[in-house]
Coordinates of C-alpha atoms in Angstrom, one line a residue:
M12 CA 1.8 -1.8 -34.2
R13 CA 5.3 -0.2 -34.4
L14 CA 5.8 -1.8 -37.9
I15 CA 2.4 -0.3 -38.9
D16 CA 3.4 3.2 -37.6
R17 CA 6.7 3.2 -39.4
E18 CA 5.3 2.1 -42.7
M19 CA 2.5 4.8 -42.7
T20 CA 5.0 7.5 -41.6
C21 CA 7.3 6.6 -44.6
R22 CA 4.4 6.8 -47.0
R23 CA 3.5 10.3 -45.8
R24 CA 7.1 11.4 -46.1
R25 CA 7.5 10.1 -49.7
G26 CA 4.2 11.5 -50.9
H27 CA 3.3 11.7 -54.6
P28 CA 6.3 12.2 -57.0
L29 CA 4.8 15.4 -58.4
A30 CA 4.1 16.9 -55.0
G31 CA 7.6 18.5 -54.8
L32 CA 7.2 20.1 -58.2
A33 CA 3.8 21.5 -57.3
L34 CA 5.1 23.0 -54.0
A35 CA 8.2 24.5 -55.7
A36 CA 5.9 26.4 -58.1
I37 CA 4.2 28.2 -55.3
P38 CA 5.9 31.4 -54.2
A39 CA 7.0 31.3 -50.6
A40 CA 5.4 33.9 -48.3
P41 CA 7.8 36.4 -46.7
G42 CA 9.4 34.9 -43.6
A43 CA 7.9 31.4 -44.3
L44 CA 11.3 29.8 -44.7
A45 CA 12.4 31.1 -41.4
Q46 CA 9.6 29.4 -39.6
A47 CA 10.3 25.9 -38.1
A48 CA 8.0 23.1 -39.1
P49 CA 5.5 22.4 -36.4
E50 CA 6.2 19.4 -34.1
P51 CA 3.9 16.4 -34.5
P52 CA 1.4 16.1 -31.7
P53 CA 2.4 13.7 -28.9
R54 CA 0.8 10.2 -29.1
I55 CA 0.0 7.5 -26.6
A56 CA 3.0 5.3 -25.9
H57 CA 2.9 1.7 -26.7
A58 CA 4.5 0.8 -23.4
S59 CA 4.4 2.6 -20.0
P60 CA 7.7 4.0 -18.7
Q61 CA 8.1 1.2 -16.1
H62 CA 7.9 -1.5 -18.9
R63 CA 9.5 0.3 -21.8
D64 CA 12.3 -1.5 -23.7
E65 CA 11.3 -4.9 -22.2
N66 CA 10.3 -6.2 -25.6
G67 CA 13.4 -5.6 -27.7
E68 CA 12.5 -2.1 -28.8
M69 CA 16.0 -0.6 -28.4
L70 CA 17.3 -2.4 -31.5
K71 CA 14.5 -0.9 -33.6
R72 CA 15.7 2.6 -32.6
K73 CA 19.5 2.3 -32.7
A74 CA 21.8 0.8 -35.4
A75 CA 24.1 -0.8 -32.9
A76 CA 25.3 -4.3 -32.3
I77 CA 24.6 -4.2 -28.5
T78 CA 22.4 -1.7 -26.6
L79 CA 22.2 -1.4 -22.9
A80 CA 19.8 0.4 -20.6
F81 CA 19.3 0.7 -16.9
T82 CA 16.0 1.6 -15.3
Y83 CA 14.7 2.7 -12.0
N84 CA 11.0 2.5 -11.0
S85 CA 9.4 3.1 -7.6
D86 CA 6.0 3.4 -6.1
A87 CA 5.3 5.2 -2.8
N88 CA 1.7 4.4 -1.9
A89 CA -0.5 4.9 1.2
D90 CA -3.9 3.5 2.1
V91 CA -5.4 6.6 3.8
S92 CA -8.9 5.1 4.4
G93 CA -10.5 1.6 4.4
G94 CA -8.9 -1.6 3.2
G95 CA -7.4 -4.1 5.6
S96 CA -5.3 -1.5 7.4
T97 CA -4.3 2.1 6.8
G98 CA -0.6 3.0 6.3
G99 CA 2.1 3.3 3.7
A100 CA 4.4 1.1 1.6
Y101 CA 7.3 1.7 -0.7
L102 CA 8.8 -0.5 -3.3
Q103 CA 11.4 0.0 -6.0
R104 CA 12.8 -2.0 -9.0
I105 CA 16.1 -1.6 -10.6
G106 CA 16.5 -3.1 -14.0
A107 CA 19.2 -3.9 -16.5
I108 CA 18.2 -4.5 -20.1
A109 CA 20.5 -5.7 -23.0
D110 CA 19.7 -6.2 -26.6
A111 CA 22.0 -7.7 -29.2
D112 CA 21.9 -7.7 -33.0
L113 CA 23.2 -11.2 -33.7
D114 CA 23.7 -10.4 -37.4
R115 CA 26.3 -7.7 -36.6
L116 CA 27.9 -9.8 -33.8
L117 CA 27.9 -13.3 -35.2
G118 CA 26.7 -13.0 -38.8
W119 CA 23.4 -14.7 -37.8
H120 CA 21.1 -13.0 -40.3
G121 CA 17.8 -11.7 -39.0
A122 CA 18.4 -12.7 -35.4
S123 CA 18.4 -10.7 -32.2
A124 CA 18.7 -11.5 -28.5
H125 CA 17.3 -9.9 -25.4
L126 CA 18.1 -10.1 -21.7
S127 CA 16.6 -8.3 -18.7
V128 CA 17.2 -8.7 -14.9
H129 CA 15.2 -7.0 -12.1
A130 CA 16.3 -6.2 -8.5
I131 CA 13.1 -5.7 -6.5
Q132 CA 13.0 -4.2 -3.0
G133 CA 10.4 -3.0 -0.6
T134 CA 6.8 -4.0 0.0
G135 CA 3.6 -3.7 -2.0
L136 CA 0.6 -2.0 -0.6
S137 CA -2.0 -4.5 -1.8
G138 CA -0.5 -7.5 0.0
R139 CA 0.4 -5.6 3.1
R140 CA -2.5 -3.2 3.6
V141 CA -5.4 -3.2 1.2
G142 CA -6.1 -6.9 0.7
N143 CA -7.4 -6.5 -2.9
I144 CA -7.2 -8.5 -6.1
L145 CA -6.5 -5.7 -8.6
T146 CA -3.0 -4.9 -7.3
V147 CA -2.4 -1.2 -6.6
S148 CA 1.1 -1.2 -8.3
G149 CA 2.1 -2.7 -11.6
I150 CA 5.6 -3.3 -10.2
E151 CA 4.5 -4.9 -7.0
A152 CA 6.4 -8.2 -6.4
E153 CA 8.3 -10.1 -3.8
P154 CA 11.8 -8.7 -3.0
A155 CA 14.3 -10.6 -5.1
L156 CA 17.0 -10.5 -7.8
R157 CA 15.1 -12.0 -10.7
L158 CA 15.8 -13.0 -14.3
F159 CA 12.9 -11.7 -16.3
N160 CA 13.6 -12.1 -20.0
L161 CA 16.0 -14.2 -21.9
W162 CA 15.1 -14.9 -25.6
I163 CA 16.2 -15.0 -29.2
E164 CA 14.1 -13.7 -32.1
Q165 CA 14.5 -14.7 -35.7
K166 CA 13.1 -12.9 -38.7
L167 CA 11.8 -15.1 -41.5
G168 CA 11.3 -12.9 -44.5
S169 CA 9.8 -9.4 -44.1
R170 CA 6.6 -10.3 -42.2
L171 CA 7.2 -13.3 -39.9
T172 CA 9.2 -13.4 -36.6
V173 CA 9.7 -16.4 -34.2
R174 CA 10.8 -15.8 -30.6
A175 CA 12.0 -18.6 -28.3
G176 CA 13.3 -18.5 -24.7
Q177 CA 11.9 -17.1 -21.5
F178 CA 9.5 -14.2 -21.7
T179 CA 5.9 -13.2 -20.8
A180 CA 2.6 -13.1 -22.6
G181 CA 1.9 -9.7 -20.9
Q182 CA 4.5 -8.0 -23.2
E183 CA 2.5 -8.5 -26.4
F184 CA -0.9 -10.0 -25.6
A185 CA -4.1 -8.4 -24.2
I186 CA -2.5 -4.9 -24.2
S187 CA -4.3 -1.6 -24.6
P188 CA -1.9 1.2 -25.6
T189 CA -4.1 3.8 -23.8
A190 CA -4.3 1.7 -20.6
N191 CA -0.5 1.7 -20.4
L192 CA -0.8 5.1 -18.7
F193 CA -2.2 3.7 -15.5
V194 CA -0.4 2.5 -12.4
N195 CA -2.7 -0.3 -11.1
S196 CA -1.4 -3.6 -12.4
T197 CA -4.8 -4.7 -13.8
F198 CA -4.5 -2.1 -16.6
G199 CA -1.5 -4.1 -17.9
W200 CA -2.0 -7.9 -17.6
P201 CA -5.7 -8.1 -16.7
G202 CA -6.6 -9.0 -13.1
S203 CA -8.8 -11.8 -14.3
F204 CA -5.9 -13.6 -16.0
A205 CA -3.5 -12.9 -13.1
T206 CA -6.1 -14.6 -10.7
D207 CA -7.3 -17.5 -12.9
L208 CA -4.1 -18.9 -14.3
P209 CA -1.5 -21.0 -12.4
S210 CA 1.0 -18.7 -10.7
G211 CA -0.7 -15.7 -12.4
G212 CA 0.3 -16.9 -15.9
P213 CA 3.4 -15.8 -17.8
A214 CA 3.3 -12.1 -16.8
Y215 CA 5.3 -9.8 -14.6
P216 CA 7.1 -10.7 -12.4
L217 CA 7.1 -14.4 -13.6
S218 CA 8.2 -15.2 -17.1
A219 CA 8.0 -18.7 -18.6
P220 CA 9.7 -20.7 -21.4
G221 CA 7.8 -20.3 -24.6
V222 CA 7.7 -19.9 -28.3
R223 CA 5.9 -17.0 -30.0
V224 CA 5.1 -16.5 -33.7
A225 CA 4.1 -13.1 -35.1
L226 CA 2.9 -12.4 -38.6
Q227 CA 2.5 -8.9 -40.0
A228 CA -0.3 -9.9 -42.4
D229 CA -0.4 -6.4 -43.9
A230 CA 0.4 -2.8 -42.9
R231 CA -2.6 -2.7 -40.5
T232 CA -3.0 -6.3 -39.4
I233 CA -0.9 -8.5 -37.1
V234 CA -1.5 -12.0 -35.8
R235 CA 0.3 -13.5 -32.8
I236 CA 0.3 -16.9 -31.2
A237 CA 2.4 -18.2 -28.3
L238 CA 2.9 -21.5 -26.5
F239 CA 4.3 -21.4 -22.9
A240 CA 5.1 -23.8 -20.1
G241 CA 1.8 -23.7 -18.1
D242 CA 3.1 -22.9 -14.6
P243 CA 5.8 -20.2 -14.6
A244 CA 6.7 -20.8 -10.9
G245 CA 6.7 -24.6 -11.2
R246 CA 4.7 -27.0 -9.1
G247 CA 4.3 -26.5 -5.3
G248 CA 2.3 -24.7 -2.7
G249 CA 2.4 -21.2 -1.2
D250 CA 3.2 -17.9 -2.9
P251 CA 4.4 -18.6 -6.5
Q252 CA 6.7 -15.6 -6.4
R253 CA 8.5 -17.0 -3.3
R254 CA 8.6 -20.4 -4.9
D255 CA 10.5 -18.9 -7.8
L256 CA 12.3 -16.0 -6.3
H257 CA 15.1 -15.8 -9.0
G258 CA 13.3 -16.6 -12.2
F259 CA 14.8 -20.0 -13.0
N260 CA 12.0 -22.4 -12.0
G261 CA 10.2 -22.0 -15.3
F262 CA 13.1 -23.8 -17.0
R263 CA 11.8 -27.0 -15.5
F264 CA 8.9 -26.8 -18.0
Q265 CA 6.3 -27.7 -15.5
G266 CA 2.5 -27.5 -15.9
S267 CA 0.4 -28.4 -18.9
P268 CA 0.8 -26.2 -22.0
F269 CA -0.7 -22.7 -22.1
V270 CA -1.5 -21.2 -25.5
I271 CA -2.6 -17.6 -26.2
G272 CA -3.4 -16.0 -29.5
E273 CA -4.5 -12.6 -30.8
I274 CA -5.3 -10.8 -34.0
G275 CA -5.0 -7.0 -34.1
R276 CA -6.0 -4.4 -36.7
S277 CA -5.6 -0.6 -36.7
A278 CA -6.3 2.4 -38.9
G279 CA -2.5 2.8 -39.3
G280 CA -0.4 5.9 -38.8
D281 CA 1.7 7.2 -35.9
D282 CA -1.5 7.9 -33.9
P283 CA -4.1 5.5 -35.3
A284 CA -7.7 6.7 -35.1
W285 CA -8.7 3.3 -33.9
S286 CA -7.3 -0.2 -33.1
V287 CA -9.0 -3.4 -32.1
A288 CA -7.8 -6.8 -31.0
L289 CA -9.5 -10.1 -30.4
G290 CA -7.8 -12.9 -28.6
G291 CA -8.1 -15.8 -26.2
W292 CA -6.1 -18.4 -24.3
V293 CA -6.4 -22.1 -23.6
H294 CA -4.7 -23.9 -20.7
F295 CA -4.5 -27.7 -20.9
D296 CA -4.2 -28.5 -17.2
R297 CA -7.0 -29.8 -14.9
F298 CA -8.7 -27.2 -12.7
D299 CA -10.6 -27.5 -9.5
D300 CA -14.3 -26.7 -9.3
L301 CA -15.0 -23.8 -7.0
R302 CA -18.0 -25.2 -5.2
Y303 CA -18.5 -29.0 -5.7
D304 CA -16.5 -32.0 -4.6
I305 CA -16.0 -35.2 -6.6
A306 CA -19.3 -36.6 -5.3
G307 CA -21.2 -33.6 -6.5
G308 CA -21.8 -32.1 -3.0
S309 CA -20.8 -28.8 -1.6
L310 CA -17.1 -28.6 -0.5
A311 CA -18.4 -26.9 2.7
A312 CA -20.5 -29.9 3.8
P313 CA -19.3 -31.7 6.9
L314 CA -19.3 -35.1 5.1
S315 CA -17.5 -33.7 2.0
S316 CA -14.3 -35.5 0.9
G317 CA -12.8 -32.1 0.5
Q318 CA -11.6 -33.1 -3.0
P319 CA -12.9 -30.7 -5.6
A320 CA -14.4 -31.9 -8.8
R321 CA -11.9 -31.5 -11.6
H322 CA -12.4 -29.9 -15.0
A323 CA -10.4 -30.6 -18.1
G324 CA -8.7 -27.5 -19.3
N325 CA -9.5 -23.8 -19.0
H326 CA -10.0 -21.0 -21.4
A327 CA -10.9 -17.3 -21.8
A328 CA -11.7 -14.9 -24.6
Y329 CA -11.0 -11.2 -24.7
A330 CA -11.6 -8.1 -26.8
I331 CA -9.9 -4.7 -26.8
A332 CA -10.7 -1.4 -28.6
D333 CA -8.7 1.8 -28.5
G334 CA -9.6 5.0 -30.2
R335 CA -8.5 8.6 -30.7
L336 CA -11.7 10.4 -29.7
W337 CA -10.5 14.0 -30.3
R338 CA -7.5 16.0 -31.3
S339 CA -6.8 19.7 -31.5
G340 CA -3.2 20.9 -32.0
A341 CA -1.0 19.2 -29.5
R342 CA -3.9 17.8 -27.5
S343 CA -5.5 14.5 -28.1
L344 CA -8.0 12.4 -26.2
H345 CA -7.8 8.6 -26.4
G346 CA -10.2 6.0 -24.9
F347 CA -10.1 2.3 -24.5
I348 CA -12.4 -0.6 -23.4
R349 CA -11.3 -4.2 -22.7
L350 CA -13.3 -7.2 -21.6
S351 CA -12.7 -10.9 -20.9
A352 CA -14.9 -13.9 -20.1
S353 CA -14.0 -17.4 -18.8
P354 CA -16.0 -20.3 -17.2
A355 CA -17.4 -19.5 -13.8
D356 CA -17.1 -23.1 -12.4
R357 CA -13.3 -23.0 -12.3
N358 CA -12.2 -19.4 -12.4
P359 CA -12.3 -17.1 -9.4
I360 CA -12.9 -14.1 -11.7
D361 CA -15.2 -15.1 -14.6
L362 CA -16.1 -11.7 -16.1
Y363 CA -13.8 -8.7 -16.3
L364 CA -14.2 -5.2 -17.8
D365 CA -12.0 -2.1 -17.8
G366 CA -11.9 1.2 -19.7
G367 CA -10.7 4.7 -19.5
L368 CA -9.6 8.0 -21.0
A369 CA -6.2 9.6 -21.5
L370 CA -5.6 13.2 -22.5
T371 CA -2.1 14.1 -23.8
A372 CA -0.8 17.7 -23.4
P373 CA -3.5 18.5 -20.9
F374 CA -2.1 21.9 -20.0
A375 CA -0.4 24.7 -21.9
G376 CA 3.4 24.4 -21.8
R377 CA 3.2 20.6 -20.9
P378 CA 3.1 18.9 -24.3
N379 CA 4.5 15.6 -23.0
D380 CA 2.3 15.1 -20.0
S381 CA -0.8 12.8 -19.8
L382 CA -3.9 12.9 -17.6
G383 CA -6.1 9.9 -17.3
L384 CA -9.1 8.2 -15.6
G385 CA -9.4 4.4 -15.7
V386 CA -12.0 2.1 -14.2
A387 CA -11.8 -1.7 -13.8
I388 CA -14.4 -4.2 -12.6
A389 CA -13.6 -7.9 -11.8
R390 CA -16.6 -10.1 -11.0
T391 CA -16.1 -12.8 -8.4
S392 CA -17.3 -16.2 -9.7
P393 CA -20.9 -16.9 -8.6
R394 CA -19.8 -20.4 -7.8
R395 CA -17.1 -19.2 -5.4
R396 CA -19.6 -16.9 -3.7
A397 CA -22.1 -19.8 -3.4
L398 CA -19.5 -21.9 -1.6
I399 CA -19.1 -19.1 1.0
R400 CA -22.8 -19.0 1.5
D401 CA -22.9 -22.8 1.9
Q402 CA -20.3 -22.5 4.7
A403 CA -22.2 -19.6 6.3
A404 CA -25.5 -21.7 6.3
L405 CA -23.7 -24.6 7.9
T406 CA -21.9 -22.7 10.6
G407 CA -24.6 -20.1 11.3
I408 CA -22.1 -17.3 10.9
P409 CA -23.3 -14.7 8.3
A410 CA -21.1 -14.0 5.3
H411 CA -21.7 -11.5 2.6
P412 CA -19.2 -11.9 -0.3
A413 CA -19.0 -9.0 -2.6
D414 CA -20.2 -9.6 -6.2
A415 CA -17.2 -7.8 -7.6
E416 CA -14.1 -5.8 -6.9
A417 CA -13.6 -2.5 -8.7
V418 CA -10.9 0.2 -8.9
I419 CA -11.1 3.8 -10.2
E420 CA -7.8 5.4 -10.9
A421 CA -7.0 9.1 -11.6
S422 CA -3.4 9.6 -12.8
Y423 CA -1.3 12.5 -14.0
Q424 CA 2.0 11.6 -15.7
L425 CA 4.6 14.4 -15.9
K426 CA 7.6 14.0 -18.2
L427 CA 10.4 16.0 -16.4
A428 CA 13.2 15.1 -18.9
S429 CA 13.7 12.8 -21.8
A430 CA 13.8 9.7 -19.6
I431 CA 12.4 10.9 -16.2
Y432 CA 8.7 10.6 -15.3
V433 CA 6.8 11.2 -12.1
Q434 CA 3.2 10.2 -11.7
P435 CA 0.9 11.2 -8.8
N436 CA -2.2 9.0 -8.7
L437 CA -5.3 8.4 -6.7
Q438 CA -7.1 5.0 -6.5
W439 CA -10.5 4.2 -5.1
I440 CA -10.8 0.5 -4.5
V441 CA -14.4 -0.8 -4.1
H442 CA -14.9 -4.1 -2.1
P443 CA -11.3 -5.3 -1.7
S444 CA -11.8 -9.0 -2.2
G445 CA -8.5 -10.8 -1.8
A446 CA -9.9 -12.8 1.1
L447 CA -12.3 -14.5 -1.3
L448 CA -9.3 -16.3 -2.8
G449 CA -7.9 -17.5 0.5
D450 CA -8.8 -20.2 3.0
L451 CA -12.6 -20.2 3.5
A452 CA -12.1 -21.2 7.1
D453 CA -10.5 -17.7 7.6
Y454 CA -13.0 -15.8 5.5
R455 CA -14.6 -12.7 6.9
D456 CA -16.6 -10.0 5.1
P457 CA -14.4 -8.0 2.7
P458 CA -12.8 -4.9 4.2
G459 CA -14.3 -1.5 3.5
H460 CA -13.6 0.6 0.4
A461 CA -10.1 1.9 0.3
L462 CA -8.7 5.2 -0.8
V463 CA -5.0 5.0 -2.0
V464 CA -2.7 7.9 -2.8
G465 CA 0.6 7.2 -4.6
L466 CA 3.5 8.6 -6.5
R467 CA 5.3 6.7 -9.2
T468 CA 8.8 7.6 -10.4
S469 CA 10.4 6.1 -13.6
V470 CA 14.0 6.8 -14.8
R471 CA 15.8 5.2 -17.7
L472 CA 19.6 5.6 -18.4

């Protein structure tokens, strides 16, 4: 997308060779030369402040052999009503990011390298208070000093790049530029993928070894495909983030291969009128059935072996559409919609949908602020809910698993300085359903709807 934006911008600046002569022949109005050219209207950023520069963007902006950046991001959140328990939580993440132009440093033509490290402290609200699947904060993670990215990218001609090392699919795949505004993690890497894939898939805070190929087919079309080690945290039980606290377990190359691909097309320009993406992923591991054992009976039955039936492989398809719905002067309204689908017999979330609106320059005198409303719905697999009902019928203890979890987020992002943002936000979480993914012996009805208030701070130096 950035390559598309730059090419279209250069075309506008060059214009037709006779344009300058035509303009020169028109007498200038009195005082016209004294007026400054109007500033271009703000546009939706391709990455949210908390994830900016994590994809090698600094080398595209600066002609330097090495570029360094330090980031600070924090979320102060409080569950003020409903959920598992009311109360607050605070977490922060300090990051160090380095990019190197290997041509300037080593004479390695067309190559660049990227490194990023995160120091995460504090507690996330979802795990501690709310008990939901669609995590309240996009930076929520276990406290740790963690290697995040370590990769080399090689240009092959003017259109093809190959990246190899440790990185995430969530940096380039299944992304909606408009959705980057929001705080809830599901508006980044979709909650369906984070729930269905081993260890949540290659996405923050767990990266994985992989190879990615990207082809800029033309000025408006890009194709990407990547192959990753299938389990970023490596084999084992318990919380994957605790199993791989420091970001090195992925180098064991454990888990069957995970492949993700996407084709994207846009109208072009700095602020494209529209963009669409179609993609999907395939995981080559074996996955447990959510209801039936190897004999075909319910896993809840007293005589069940307790060994789930196994399915060969897993897959999902997704589609994304972003559009500029309206623009007037400095103000613009963008919208997005994104959906995914995967088999219900092996995926806790089989259908997912999100969408929203983002208004730039919502108030006079605030040209760099953004105001947004986003909604996400994650349907719990009917087969998982059927297993809970099987257990309820056998024990005589009623259980009422929710059909879906949803979140509605209202956010206002204020740009206080060139690299300082604050973002008050409000989230309404419907049917927090984290318990549906746990031990069924401990299952109780989902907690009540939760109201969460928060404040995000993002600083880059």
